């Protein structure tokens, strides 16, 4: 009996030793040779010291022998790499040229670190802190403020269905259309960060104006010319675009080619034709486009089409591929000017058709050398533009909505309480604020990375998707907090049009369902993974022997990487990541550690999914989307942590940081859990669950108490509230509801105590009998419950609140289309812009 117990004890000790050493080697990512040496020494010790029978020791040595053999490269290539490569080639998903170009576009940045299972935080922490130059700040404080003051959104959206002429000329003359154009061409040459801040300010005021300004500064003629144009094209067009003498648009989408934009049926055929009185070789274009922003007023159309050269006039290729050209509006055969009407937010948008439009070859952006390069050009530039336009517009809308909702929740009373003091409303305000913090963090840190030279293509998809989705949630929440005040349209309504425009942001620049299901993880897995692209390129290498050598290197690295991530995921899951290295010790330490943990689990899940599902993973969009959600949650949490650092680790902002990180990391856990629940190979799902959630689902979303402290932060005139909405237009004035709400909020801190005195000393004692506040103030004055000065303060506050909670009403005929009715009450922002 004793013998049995001691051999079981010995077995246990050796088993723990072997497992422990293997786990440490894997966790520390030891090389194959080092692992072989260490395990070899351990095995020798076992042979020498262990009392187990010979047959058992021999059995234990078999896996080690196999490991040792893997060190002999020729043997490994013959017995493992070659057969695996044969199967791998069959599994490899077919990839079109356009997909390959999309994969090659842009750079890999922090997204790549998250795929490693052990992100190098130094890389993120040392990234440039985004900042405005003096000229950029002056533009925000000058022309940008002035533009915001000129904008009357009710007049724009309801009366004119357009920006007023003086706003158009101000936008053009002040260079708003040339923010990305270098100064040598007459542009403003703003950093990505400054560009983003300008859009935030304008978006907080008018969606019509911000969409109008975003487009010429995003993917379109200017950006394409800058990167690919010939010197002659740049010198001719860029100064004209910078001065607003040309209004550009970019036409890719057509009735049959929406999300699948690479399938455009629009053609250009190289042929001879008449141009300015002589015969030249040019292109005959036939196209039908729709939804094109600025098209109705554009003077210069950037056009994407498929170029053919059937008569081989320019070379030996008949199908040259997608090509981008610049077509002046007045070119014969172009039909332009009609308008689409995007959800009552009437920025200029409409269709363009072209029938047998003949233009010279040098209309191609970059000249004939760039024929067929159109798709690459578009996806390359999208990786920058998609980080800025829509995320900034959504952030501007969100910042304005939070700023307004928190103040409104303080001044609007029901049941004798500010509505923001009710727990239900408090939690809604908290999530609005924390999501806004996430949006601001992600757009500013990523803009900083762009200014540092990155073209982050996968983050651009994450930012576009999540900023617009958060924008949608915040718009909904703001409407709920405002109740009927948000619903009744009119000059006094500062929310309705922002709410209406939400689906536009969701749909454009890659519709969100597609972006989540196909792009974020689909592109990320191949682009950012440290080995997958290398393996794919090696497998496709036409030089077979070089391909095998490259594939062998990548495969060995990949196997070690996967084993290491399995070990890391298990260890970090068991220890809840308590002992991992972080760049900062303090209140945020645990969030850094949890990102480390999810990075390891995500990397493991990614490898197992790709290995077991291969090309089928592309079809399993819901699995791919969930992995994309995990990646996004880690990315956004990292942006929040870096943003908090960039802003000087302010303790006052900690509730926002904590809420943001907690909710994002909880999201990461839940999406991993759902990924495992839906993974088709159940034994593999069980194995992954063991390695990823060895202690079950342990992470919880933010607490109610945390929510309450955030609501407190933003329902008071705190510095955190100002920081959260730092770039929006909140200048006090008669035509700015945000400024007026802030004034009322500041007054409320005094007025509330006066109201309380009226209630306690007057109403409850029966001395004050009036039911409304104005009557109560008068009685309180008579009864000396309030002094003259206090009564004046309370009357002023009450007048402000009455104006702010008021809504517009209309005579029936005023609401009929085409009557352009004025609201019967003069409200916030009503008829106050210079043009109205
Ligand atoms: C207001 C506005 C302004 C615009 N401005 C411009 C412009 O200036 N220039 C320009 O060229 N285009 C512009 N567009 C076009 C815009 O880019 C397209 O609307 C967008 O690409 C989606 O195409 P679609 O509307 O045809 O939707 P569809 O492609 O028909 O998609 C419908 C739905 O199906 C989903 N879906 C499609 N394929 C998949 C898939 N494989 N997996 C999962 N889901 C999928 C989409 O996510 C979407 O939810 C604009 C559109 C609007 C509405």
PDB file of C-alpha atoms and ligand atoms in Angstrom, residues 215 249-255 257-261 290-294 342 347 349 503-504 507-515 517-518 621, ligand 1:
ATOM      1  CA  UNK A 215     -16.420  64.736 -48.442  1.00  0.00           C
ATOM      2  CA  UNK A 249     -17.366  64.563 -55.797  1.00  0.00           C
ATOM      3  CA  UNK A 250     -16.352  60.963 -56.143  1.00  0.00           C
ATOM      4  CA  UNK A 251     -18.609  58.517 -57.972  1.00  0.00           C
ATOM      5  CA  UNK A 252     -18.117  54.822 -57.346  1.00  0.00           C
ATOM      6  CA  UNK A 253     -21.542  53.439 -56.317  1.00  0.00           C
ATOM      7  CA  UNK A 254     -24.173  52.541 -58.886  1.00  0.00           C
ATOM      8  CA  UNK A 255     -27.630  50.968 -58.837  1.00  0.00           C
ATOM      9  CA  UNK A 257     -22.903  47.924 -57.388  1.00  0.00           C
ATOM     10  CA  UNK A 258     -23.288  49.012 -53.770  1.00  0.00           C
ATOM     11  CA  UNK A 259     -21.330  47.101 -51.148  1.00  0.00           C
ATOM     12  CA  UNK A 260     -19.759  45.019 -53.890  1.00  0.00           C
ATOM     13  CA  UNK A 261     -18.291  48.154 -55.402  1.00  0.00           C
ATOM     14  CA  UNK A 290     -26.170  57.155 -57.575  1.00  0.00           C
ATOM     15  CA  UNK A 291     -26.004  58.453 -54.005  1.00  0.00           C
ATOM     16  CA  UNK A 292     -23.021  60.628 -54.904  1.00  0.00           C
ATOM     17  CA  UNK A 293     -22.359  63.274 -52.263  1.00  0.00           C
ATOM     18  CA  UNK A 294     -21.942  66.800 -53.667  1.00  0.00           C
ATOM     19  CA  UNK A 342     -30.983  61.584 -47.508  1.00  0.00           C
ATOM     20  CA  UNK A 347     -26.501  67.776 -47.960  1.00  0.00           C
ATOM     21  CA  UNK A 349     -26.310  64.169 -52.975  1.00  0.00           C
ATOM     22  CA  UNK A 503     -28.309  55.564 -40.894  1.00  0.00           C
ATOM     23  CA  UNK A 504     -26.311  57.561 -43.430  1.00  0.00           C
ATOM     24  CA  UNK A 507     -24.338  52.869 -44.608  1.00  0.00           C
ATOM     25  CA  UNK A 508     -21.585  54.835 -46.314  1.00  0.00           C
ATOM     26  CA  UNK A 509     -17.853  53.953 -46.631  1.00  0.00           C
ATOM     27  CA  UNK A 510     -18.584  50.248 -46.102  1.00  0.00           C
ATOM     28  CA  UNK A 511     -22.049  49.442 -44.738  1.00  0.00           C
ATOM     29  CA  UNK A 512     -21.795  48.355 -41.107  1.00  0.00           C
ATOM     30  CA  UNK A 513     -23.157  44.809 -41.312  1.00  0.00           C
ATOM     31  CA  UNK A 514     -20.652  44.040 -44.039  1.00  0.00           C
ATOM     32  CA  UNK A 515     -17.818  45.847 -42.259  1.00  0.00           C
ATOM     33  CA  UNK A 517     -19.054  40.512 -40.812  1.00  0.00           C
ATOM     34  CA  UNK A 518     -16.363  40.535 -43.458  1.00  0.00           C
ATOM     35  CA  UNK A 621     -19.726  35.584 -41.108  1.00  0.00           C
TER      36      UNK A 621
HETATM   37  C1  LIG B   1     -26.231  59.483 -48.271  1.00  0.00           C
HETATM   38  C2  LIG B   1     -25.273  58.648 -49.028  1.00  0.00           C
HETATM   39  C3  LIG B   1     -24.110  59.221 -49.516  1.00  0.00           C
HETATM   40  C4  LIG B   1     -23.238  58.453 -50.285  1.00  0.00           C
HETATM   41  N1  LIG B   1     -22.134  59.042 -50.875  1.00  0.00           N
HETATM   42  C5  LIG B   1     -21.424  58.332 -51.799  1.00  0.00           C
HETATM   43  C6  LIG B   1     -20.409  58.968 -52.572  1.00  0.00           C
HETATM   44  O1  LIG B   1     -20.117  60.150 -52.409  1.00  0.00           O
HETATM   45  N2  LIG B   1     -19.764  58.232 -53.511  1.00  0.00           N
HETATM   46  C7  LIG B   1     -20.054  56.920 -53.724  1.00  0.00           C
HETATM   47  O2  LIG B   1     -19.455  56.319 -54.590  1.00  0.00           O
HETATM   48  N3  LIG B   1     -20.988  56.288 -52.986  1.00  0.00           N
HETATM   49  C8  LIG B   1     -21.686  56.951 -52.043  1.00  0.00           C
HETATM   50  N4  LIG B   1     -22.669  56.327 -51.313  1.00  0.00           N
HETATM   51  C9  LIG B   1     -22.895  54.909 -51.505  1.00  0.00           C
HETATM   52  C10 LIG B   1     -22.561  54.044 -50.302  1.00  0.00           C
HETATM   53  O3  LIG B   1     -21.186  53.854 -50.219  1.00  0.00           O
HETATM   54  C11 LIG B   1     -23.349  52.742 -50.490  1.00  0.00           C
HETATM   55  O4  LIG B   1     -24.678  53.062 -50.152  1.00  0.00           O
HETATM   56  C12 LIG B   1     -22.847  51.619 -49.667  1.00  0.00           C
HETATM   57  O5  LIG B   1     -21.669  51.139 -50.231  1.00  0.00           O
HETATM   58  C13 LIG B   1     -23.847  50.466 -49.567  1.00  0.00           C
HETATM   59  O6  LIG B   1     -24.386  50.106 -50.794  1.00  0.00           O
HETATM   60  P1  LIG B   1     -25.976  49.955 -50.957  1.00  0.00           P
HETATM   61  O7  LIG B   1     -26.610  51.150 -50.361  1.00  0.00           O
HETATM   62  O8  LIG B   1     -26.237  49.657 -52.355  1.00  0.00           O
HETATM   63  O9  LIG B   1     -26.349  48.716 -50.035  1.00  0.00           O
HETATM   64  P2  LIG B   1     -26.205  47.165 -50.390  1.00  0.00           P
HETATM   65  O10 LIG B   1     -24.858  46.898 -50.962  1.00  0.00           O
HETATM   66  O11 LIG B   1     -27.375  46.742 -51.158  1.00  0.00           O
HETATM   67  O12 LIG B   1     -26.236  46.521 -48.943  1.00  0.00           O
HETATM   68  C14 LIG B   1     -27.448  46.332 -48.205  1.00  0.00           C
HETATM   69  C15 LIG B   1     -27.122  45.648 -46.887  1.00  0.00           C
HETATM   70  O13 LIG B   1     -26.508  44.374 -47.125  1.00  0.00           O
HETATM   71  C16 LIG B   1     -25.327  44.258 -46.364  1.00  0.00           C
HETATM   72  N5  LIG B   1     -24.375  43.419 -47.085  1.00  0.00           N
HETATM   73  C17 LIG B   1     -24.030  43.463 -48.392  1.00  0.00           C
HETATM   74  N6  LIG B   1     -23.120  42.517 -48.670  1.00  0.00           N
HETATM   75  C18 LIG B   1     -22.871  41.853 -47.505  1.00  0.00           C
HETATM   76  C19 LIG B   1     -22.028  40.781 -47.124  1.00  0.00           C
HETATM   77  N7  LIG B   1     -21.230  40.170 -47.969  1.00  0.00           N
HETATM   78  N8  LIG B   1     -22.051  40.374 -45.838  1.00  0.00           N
HETATM   79  C20 LIG B   1     -22.841  40.984 -44.937  1.00  0.00           C
HETATM   80  N9  LIG B   1     -23.656  41.999 -45.249  1.00  0.00           N
HETATM   81  C21 LIG B   1     -23.675  42.437 -46.509  1.00  0.00           C
HETATM   82  C22 LIG B   1     -24.824  45.679 -46.197  1.00  0.00           C
HETATM   83  O14 LIG B   1     -24.020  45.779 -45.028  1.00  0.00           O
HETATM   84  C23 LIG B   1     -26.123  46.443 -46.054  1.00  0.00           C
HETATM   85  O15 LIG B   1     -26.528  46.402 -44.709  1.00  0.00           O
HETATM   86  C24 LIG B   1     -23.521  57.077 -50.511  1.00  0.00           C
HETATM   87  C25 LIG B   1     -24.678  56.514 -49.984  1.00  0.00           C
HETATM   88  C26 LIG B   1     -25.558  57.278 -49.253  1.00  0.00           C
HETATM   89  C27 LIG B   1     -26.809  56.639 -48.751  1.00  0.00           C
END
